[in-house]
mmCIF file of C-alpha atoms in Angstrom:
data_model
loop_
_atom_site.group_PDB
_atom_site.id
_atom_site.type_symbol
_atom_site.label_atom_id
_atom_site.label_comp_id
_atom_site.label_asym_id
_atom_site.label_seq_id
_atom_site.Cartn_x
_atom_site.Cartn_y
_atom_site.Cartn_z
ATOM 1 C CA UNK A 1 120.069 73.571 115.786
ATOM 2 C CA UNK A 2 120.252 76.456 113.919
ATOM 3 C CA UNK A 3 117.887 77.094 110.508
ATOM 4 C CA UNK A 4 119.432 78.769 107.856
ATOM 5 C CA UNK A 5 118.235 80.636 105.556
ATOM 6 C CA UNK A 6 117.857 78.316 102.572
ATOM 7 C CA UNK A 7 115.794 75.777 104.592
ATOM 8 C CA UNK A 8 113.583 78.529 105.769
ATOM 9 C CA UNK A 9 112.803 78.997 102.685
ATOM 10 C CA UNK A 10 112.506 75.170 101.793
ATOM 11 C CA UNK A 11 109.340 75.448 104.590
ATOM 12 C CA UNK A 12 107.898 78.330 102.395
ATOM 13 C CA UNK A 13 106.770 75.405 100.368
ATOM 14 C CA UNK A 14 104.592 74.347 102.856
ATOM 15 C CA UNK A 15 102.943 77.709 103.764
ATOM 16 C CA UNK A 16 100.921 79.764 101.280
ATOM 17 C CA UNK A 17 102.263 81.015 98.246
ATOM 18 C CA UNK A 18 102.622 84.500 99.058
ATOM 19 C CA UNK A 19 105.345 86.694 100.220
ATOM 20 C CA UNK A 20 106.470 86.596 103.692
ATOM 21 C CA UNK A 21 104.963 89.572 104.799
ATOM 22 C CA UNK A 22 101.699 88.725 103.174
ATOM 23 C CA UNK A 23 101.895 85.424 104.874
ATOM 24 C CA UNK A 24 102.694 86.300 108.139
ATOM 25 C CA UNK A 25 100.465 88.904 108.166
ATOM 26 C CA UNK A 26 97.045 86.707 106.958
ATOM 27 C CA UNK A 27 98.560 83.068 107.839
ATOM 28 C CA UNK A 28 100.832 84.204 110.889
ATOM 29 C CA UNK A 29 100.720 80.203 112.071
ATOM 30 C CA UNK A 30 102.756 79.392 109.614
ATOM 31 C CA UNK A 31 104.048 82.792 108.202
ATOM 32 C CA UNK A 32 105.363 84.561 111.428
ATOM 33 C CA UNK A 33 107.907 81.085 112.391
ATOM 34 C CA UNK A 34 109.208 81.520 108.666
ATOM 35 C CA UNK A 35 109.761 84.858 108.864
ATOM 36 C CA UNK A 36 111.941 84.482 112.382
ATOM 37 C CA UNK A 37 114.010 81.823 110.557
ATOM 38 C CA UNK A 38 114.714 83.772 107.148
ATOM 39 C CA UNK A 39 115.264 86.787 109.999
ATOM 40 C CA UNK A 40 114.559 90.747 107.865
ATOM 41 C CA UNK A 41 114.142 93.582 109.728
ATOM 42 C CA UNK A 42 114.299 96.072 107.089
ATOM 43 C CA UNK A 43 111.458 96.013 104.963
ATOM 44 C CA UNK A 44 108.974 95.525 107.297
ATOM 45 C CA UNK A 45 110.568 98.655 109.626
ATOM 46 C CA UNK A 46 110.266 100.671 106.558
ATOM 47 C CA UNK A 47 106.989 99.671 105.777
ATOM 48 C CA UNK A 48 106.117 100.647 108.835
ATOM 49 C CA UNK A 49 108.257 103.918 108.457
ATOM 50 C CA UNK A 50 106.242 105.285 105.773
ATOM 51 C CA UNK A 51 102.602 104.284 107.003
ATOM 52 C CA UNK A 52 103.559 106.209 109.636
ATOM 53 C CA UNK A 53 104.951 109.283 108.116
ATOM 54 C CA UNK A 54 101.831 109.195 105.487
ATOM 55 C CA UNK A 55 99.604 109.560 108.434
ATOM 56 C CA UNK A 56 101.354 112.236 110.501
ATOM 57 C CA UNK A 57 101.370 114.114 106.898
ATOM 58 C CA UNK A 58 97.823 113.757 106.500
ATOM 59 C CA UNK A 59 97.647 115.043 109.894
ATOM 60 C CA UNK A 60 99.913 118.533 109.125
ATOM 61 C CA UNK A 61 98.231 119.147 106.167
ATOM 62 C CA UNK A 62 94.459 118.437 107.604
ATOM 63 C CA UNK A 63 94.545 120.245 111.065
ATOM 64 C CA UNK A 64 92.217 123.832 112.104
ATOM 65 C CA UNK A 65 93.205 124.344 115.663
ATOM 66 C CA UNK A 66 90.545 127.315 115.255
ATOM 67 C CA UNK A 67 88.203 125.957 118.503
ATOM 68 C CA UNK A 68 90.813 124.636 120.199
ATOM 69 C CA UNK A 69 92.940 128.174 120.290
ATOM 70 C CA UNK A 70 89.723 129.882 121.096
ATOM 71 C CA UNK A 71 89.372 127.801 123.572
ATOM 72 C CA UNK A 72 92.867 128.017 125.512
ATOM 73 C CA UNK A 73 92.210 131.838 125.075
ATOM 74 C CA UNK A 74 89.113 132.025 126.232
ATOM 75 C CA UNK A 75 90.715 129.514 129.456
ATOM 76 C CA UNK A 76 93.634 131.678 129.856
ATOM 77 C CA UNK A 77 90.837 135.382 129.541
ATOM 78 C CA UNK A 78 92.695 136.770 126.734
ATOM 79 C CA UNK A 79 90.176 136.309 123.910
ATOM 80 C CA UNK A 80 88.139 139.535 124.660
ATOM 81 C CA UNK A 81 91.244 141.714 124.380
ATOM 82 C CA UNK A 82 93.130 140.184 121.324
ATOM 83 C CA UNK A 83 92.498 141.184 117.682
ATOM 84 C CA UNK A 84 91.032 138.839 114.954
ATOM 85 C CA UNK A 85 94.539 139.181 113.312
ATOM 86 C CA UNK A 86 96.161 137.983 116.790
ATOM 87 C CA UNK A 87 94.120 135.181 116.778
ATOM 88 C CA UNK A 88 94.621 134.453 113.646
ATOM 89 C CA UNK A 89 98.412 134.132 114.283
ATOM 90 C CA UNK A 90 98.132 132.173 117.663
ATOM 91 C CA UNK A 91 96.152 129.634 115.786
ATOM 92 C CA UNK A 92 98.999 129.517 113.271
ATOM 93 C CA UNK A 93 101.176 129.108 116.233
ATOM 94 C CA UNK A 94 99.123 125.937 117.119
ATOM 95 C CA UNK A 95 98.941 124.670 114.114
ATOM 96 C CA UNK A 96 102.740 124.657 114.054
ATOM 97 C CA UNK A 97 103.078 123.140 116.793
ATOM 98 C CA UNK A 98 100.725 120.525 116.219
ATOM 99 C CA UNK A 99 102.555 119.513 112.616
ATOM 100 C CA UNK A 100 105.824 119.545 114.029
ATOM 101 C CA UNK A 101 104.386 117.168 116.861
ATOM 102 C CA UNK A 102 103.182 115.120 115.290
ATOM 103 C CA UNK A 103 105.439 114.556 111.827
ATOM 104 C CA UNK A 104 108.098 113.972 115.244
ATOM 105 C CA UNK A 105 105.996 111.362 116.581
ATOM 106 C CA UNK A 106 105.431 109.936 113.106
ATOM 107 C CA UNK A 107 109.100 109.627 112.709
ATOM 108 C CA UNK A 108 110.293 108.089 115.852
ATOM 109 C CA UNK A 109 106.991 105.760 116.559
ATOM 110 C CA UNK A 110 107.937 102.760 114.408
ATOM 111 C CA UNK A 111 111.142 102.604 115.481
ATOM 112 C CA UNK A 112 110.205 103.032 119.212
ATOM 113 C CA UNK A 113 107.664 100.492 119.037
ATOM 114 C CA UNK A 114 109.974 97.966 117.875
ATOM 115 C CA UNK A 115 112.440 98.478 120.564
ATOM 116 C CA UNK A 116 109.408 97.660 122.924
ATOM 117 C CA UNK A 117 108.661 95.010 121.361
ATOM 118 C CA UNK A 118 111.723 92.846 121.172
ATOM 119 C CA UNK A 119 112.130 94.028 124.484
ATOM 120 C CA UNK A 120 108.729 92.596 126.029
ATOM 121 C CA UNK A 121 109.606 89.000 123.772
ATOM 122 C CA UNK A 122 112.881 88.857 125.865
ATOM 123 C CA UNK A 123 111.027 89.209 129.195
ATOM 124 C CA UNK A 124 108.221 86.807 127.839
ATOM 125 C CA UNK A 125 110.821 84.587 126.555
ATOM 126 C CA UNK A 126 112.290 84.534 129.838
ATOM 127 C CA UNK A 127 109.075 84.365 131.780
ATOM 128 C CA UNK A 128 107.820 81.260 129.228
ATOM 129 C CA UNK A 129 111.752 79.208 130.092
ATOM 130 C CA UNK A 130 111.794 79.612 126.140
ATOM 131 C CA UNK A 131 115.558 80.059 124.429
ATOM 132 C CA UNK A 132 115.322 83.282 122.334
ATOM 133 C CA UNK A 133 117.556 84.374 119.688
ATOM 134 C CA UNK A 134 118.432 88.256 119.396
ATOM 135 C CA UNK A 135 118.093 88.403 115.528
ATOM 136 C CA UNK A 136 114.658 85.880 115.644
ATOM 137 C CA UNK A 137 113.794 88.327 118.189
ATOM 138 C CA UNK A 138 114.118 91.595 116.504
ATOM 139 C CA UNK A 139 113.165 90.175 113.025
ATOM 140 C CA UNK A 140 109.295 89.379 114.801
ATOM 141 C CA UNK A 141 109.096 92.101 116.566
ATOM 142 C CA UNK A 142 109.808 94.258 113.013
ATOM 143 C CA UNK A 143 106.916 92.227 111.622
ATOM 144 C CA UNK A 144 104.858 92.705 114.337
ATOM 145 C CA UNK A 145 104.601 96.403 113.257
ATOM 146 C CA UNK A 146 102.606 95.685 109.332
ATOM 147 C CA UNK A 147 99.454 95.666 110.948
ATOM 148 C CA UNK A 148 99.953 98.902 113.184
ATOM 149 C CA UNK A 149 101.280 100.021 109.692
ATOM 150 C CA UNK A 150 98.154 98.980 107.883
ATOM 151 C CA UNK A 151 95.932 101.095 110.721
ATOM 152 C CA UNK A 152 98.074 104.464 110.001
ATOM 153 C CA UNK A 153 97.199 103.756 106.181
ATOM 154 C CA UNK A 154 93.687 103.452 107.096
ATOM 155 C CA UNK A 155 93.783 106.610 109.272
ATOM 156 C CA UNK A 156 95.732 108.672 106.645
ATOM 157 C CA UNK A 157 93.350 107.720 103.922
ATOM 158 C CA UNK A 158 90.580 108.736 106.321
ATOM 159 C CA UNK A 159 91.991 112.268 106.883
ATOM 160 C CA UNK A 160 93.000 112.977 103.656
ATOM 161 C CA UNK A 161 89.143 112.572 102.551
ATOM 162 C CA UNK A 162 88.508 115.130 105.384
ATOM 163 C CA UNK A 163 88.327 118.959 104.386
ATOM 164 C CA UNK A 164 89.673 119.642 107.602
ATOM 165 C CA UNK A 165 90.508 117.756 111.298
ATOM 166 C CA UNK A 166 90.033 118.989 114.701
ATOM 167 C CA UNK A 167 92.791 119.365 116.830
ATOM 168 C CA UNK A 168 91.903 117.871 119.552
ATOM 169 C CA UNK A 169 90.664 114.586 117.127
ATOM 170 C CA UNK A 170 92.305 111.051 117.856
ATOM 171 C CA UNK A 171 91.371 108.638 115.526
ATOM 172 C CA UNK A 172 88.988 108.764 112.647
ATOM 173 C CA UNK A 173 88.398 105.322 112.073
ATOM 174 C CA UNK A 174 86.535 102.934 114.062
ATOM 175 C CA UNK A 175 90.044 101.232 115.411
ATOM 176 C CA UNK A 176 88.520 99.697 118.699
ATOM 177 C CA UNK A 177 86.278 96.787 119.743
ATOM 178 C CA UNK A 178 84.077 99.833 121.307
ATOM 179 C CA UNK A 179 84.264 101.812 118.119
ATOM 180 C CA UNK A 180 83.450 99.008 116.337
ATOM 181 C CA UNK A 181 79.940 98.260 118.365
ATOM 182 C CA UNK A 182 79.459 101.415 118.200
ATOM 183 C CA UNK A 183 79.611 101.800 114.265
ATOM 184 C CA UNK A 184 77.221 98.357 113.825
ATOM 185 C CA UNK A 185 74.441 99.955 116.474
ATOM 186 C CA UNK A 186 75.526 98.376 119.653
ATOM 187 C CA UNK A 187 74.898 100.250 122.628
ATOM 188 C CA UNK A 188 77.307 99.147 125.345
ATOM 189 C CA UNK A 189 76.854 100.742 129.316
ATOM 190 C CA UNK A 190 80.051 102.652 130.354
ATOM 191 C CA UNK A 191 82.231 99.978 132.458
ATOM 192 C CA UNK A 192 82.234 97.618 129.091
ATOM 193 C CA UNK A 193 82.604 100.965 126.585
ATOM 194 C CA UNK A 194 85.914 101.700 129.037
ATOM 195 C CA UNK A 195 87.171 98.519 128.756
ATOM 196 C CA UNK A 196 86.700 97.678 124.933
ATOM 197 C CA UNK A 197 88.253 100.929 124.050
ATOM 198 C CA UNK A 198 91.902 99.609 125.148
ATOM 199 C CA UNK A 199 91.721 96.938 122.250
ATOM 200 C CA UNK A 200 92.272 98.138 119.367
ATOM 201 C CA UNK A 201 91.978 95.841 116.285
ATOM 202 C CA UNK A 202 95.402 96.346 114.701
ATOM 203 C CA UNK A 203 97.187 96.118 117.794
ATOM 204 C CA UNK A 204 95.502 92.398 118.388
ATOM 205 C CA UNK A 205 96.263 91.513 115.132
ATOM 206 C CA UNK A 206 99.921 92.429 115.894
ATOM 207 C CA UNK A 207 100.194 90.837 119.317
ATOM 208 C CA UNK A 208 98.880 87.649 117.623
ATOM 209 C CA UNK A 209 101.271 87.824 114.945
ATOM 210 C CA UNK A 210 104.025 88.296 117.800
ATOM 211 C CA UNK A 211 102.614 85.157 119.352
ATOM 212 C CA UNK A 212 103.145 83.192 116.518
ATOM 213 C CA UNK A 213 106.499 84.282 115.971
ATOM 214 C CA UNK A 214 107.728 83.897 119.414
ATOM 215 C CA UNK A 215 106.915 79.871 118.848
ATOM 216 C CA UNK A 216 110.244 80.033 116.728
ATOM 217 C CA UNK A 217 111.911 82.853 118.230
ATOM 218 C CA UNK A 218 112.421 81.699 121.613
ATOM 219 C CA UNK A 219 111.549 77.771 120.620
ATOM 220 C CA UNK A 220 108.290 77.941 122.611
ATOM 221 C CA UNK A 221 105.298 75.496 121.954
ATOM 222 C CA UNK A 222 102.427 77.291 120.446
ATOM 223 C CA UNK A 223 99.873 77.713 122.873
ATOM 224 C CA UNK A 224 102.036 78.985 125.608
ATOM 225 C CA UNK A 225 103.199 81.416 123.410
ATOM 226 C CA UNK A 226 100.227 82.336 122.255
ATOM 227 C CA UNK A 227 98.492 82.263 125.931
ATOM 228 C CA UNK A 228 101.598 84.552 127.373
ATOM 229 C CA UNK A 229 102.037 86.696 125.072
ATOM 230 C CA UNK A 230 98.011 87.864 124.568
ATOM 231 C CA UNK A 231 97.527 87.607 128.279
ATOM 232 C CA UNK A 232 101.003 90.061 128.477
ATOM 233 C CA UNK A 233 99.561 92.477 125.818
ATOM 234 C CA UNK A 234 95.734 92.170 127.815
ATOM 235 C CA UNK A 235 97.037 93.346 130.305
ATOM 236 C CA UNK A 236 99.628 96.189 129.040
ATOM 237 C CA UNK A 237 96.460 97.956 127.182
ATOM 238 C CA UNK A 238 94.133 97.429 130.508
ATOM 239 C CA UNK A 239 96.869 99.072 132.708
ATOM 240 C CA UNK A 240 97.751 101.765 129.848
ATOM 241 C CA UNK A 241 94.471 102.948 128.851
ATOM 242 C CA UNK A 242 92.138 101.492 131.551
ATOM 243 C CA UNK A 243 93.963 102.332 134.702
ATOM 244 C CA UNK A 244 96.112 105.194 133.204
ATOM 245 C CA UNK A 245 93.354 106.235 131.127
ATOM 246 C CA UNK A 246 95.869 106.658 128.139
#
């Protein structure tokens, strides 16, 4: 039977008094189900949008590709016969090409990510015999990007307290469960340091948030939901940034 929208929110009575995206992002149990039911992709794509944008900003406006263009010259022996005022334009060059990079990337990501998304709830839906709706679907895989949203806040604020960023710099927050030992002292040996940077915090938070929304999306009970779907996004990050290496 098919929820509509005015006895979703009749539920909302029963889950904290917050709004949706507050609640499925803190109390995704109960928040993530009502926000498949009520079924808004908009704000939380937007949301998502501009977090994004923010940090590929801070990004543009942060970057000094000075050692990494004196390093590619210095690869490719053309520093010892180039002028301070050639150099000076090829790192302009990079820098260029770094903004536009990544103010692209910025753009496209949350959209991109979305797509995958809904994409891998089909094929869990599938996998888990569960009966998924397209617009349930879409609407928690659209939440599923706040916290991902939230992390490119962080990072943006981080940057913009930065006089300047490196290049070749990735993150500049402690984002994974490796980054995080490492920031409270822990000293981990290699094997375990490889393996804890795949999981990053935000991106847990998001696949759990996906978990509890696939319960209503594709009318799943909740632990084999939740057991797929972080077993499917376990392995995704070990294969992407463990095997890969990125």
């Amino acid at each position: 039977m098919v929820t509509t929208e005015a006895q979703a929110q009749g539920e909302a009575k029963s889950a904290p008094r917050l709004p949706t995206a507050l609640a499925a992002l803190f109390f995704p149990d109960r928040g993530m189900p009502l926000a498949a039911r009520i079924g808004r992709v908009r704000g939380p794509l937007v949301f998502a949008l501009l977090c994004s944008l923010l940090w590929g900003a801070a990004l543009a406006t942060r970057v000094d590709a000075r050692d990494a263009t004196l390093q590619a010259l210095d690869k490719e022996q053309k520093l010892a016969t180039m002028s301070d005022r050639q150099i000076d334009d090829a790192q302009k060059t990079a820098e260029r090409g770094f903004m536009v990079k990544k103010l692209g990337f910025a753009l496209v990501a949350p959209g991109g990510e979305l797509l995958a998304s809904a994409l891998g709830l089909f094929l869990l839906s599938w996998f888990l015999r569960g009966r998924s709706q397209a617009s349930a679907v879409f609407t928690v895989a659209a939440y599923g990007l706040l916290p991902s949203g939230l992390g490119n806040l962080v990072e943006a604020v981080a940057v913009f307290l930065r006089g300047s960023i490196p290049a070749q710099a990735s993150s500049f927050t402690p984002r994974t469960l490796a980054a995080l030992a490492e920031a409270f002292g822990a000293h981990l040996q290699e094997p375990l340091t490889k393996l804890l940077s795949a999981i990053d915090v935000f991106d847990l938070w998001g696949a759990v948030m996906l978990a509890f929304g696939l319960t209503a999306a594709a009318q799943l009970p909740v632990r084999r939901a939740l057991v797929g779907t972080l077993l499917g996004w376990l392995c995704y990050r070990l294969v992407r940034f463990v095997a890969l290496g990125g």
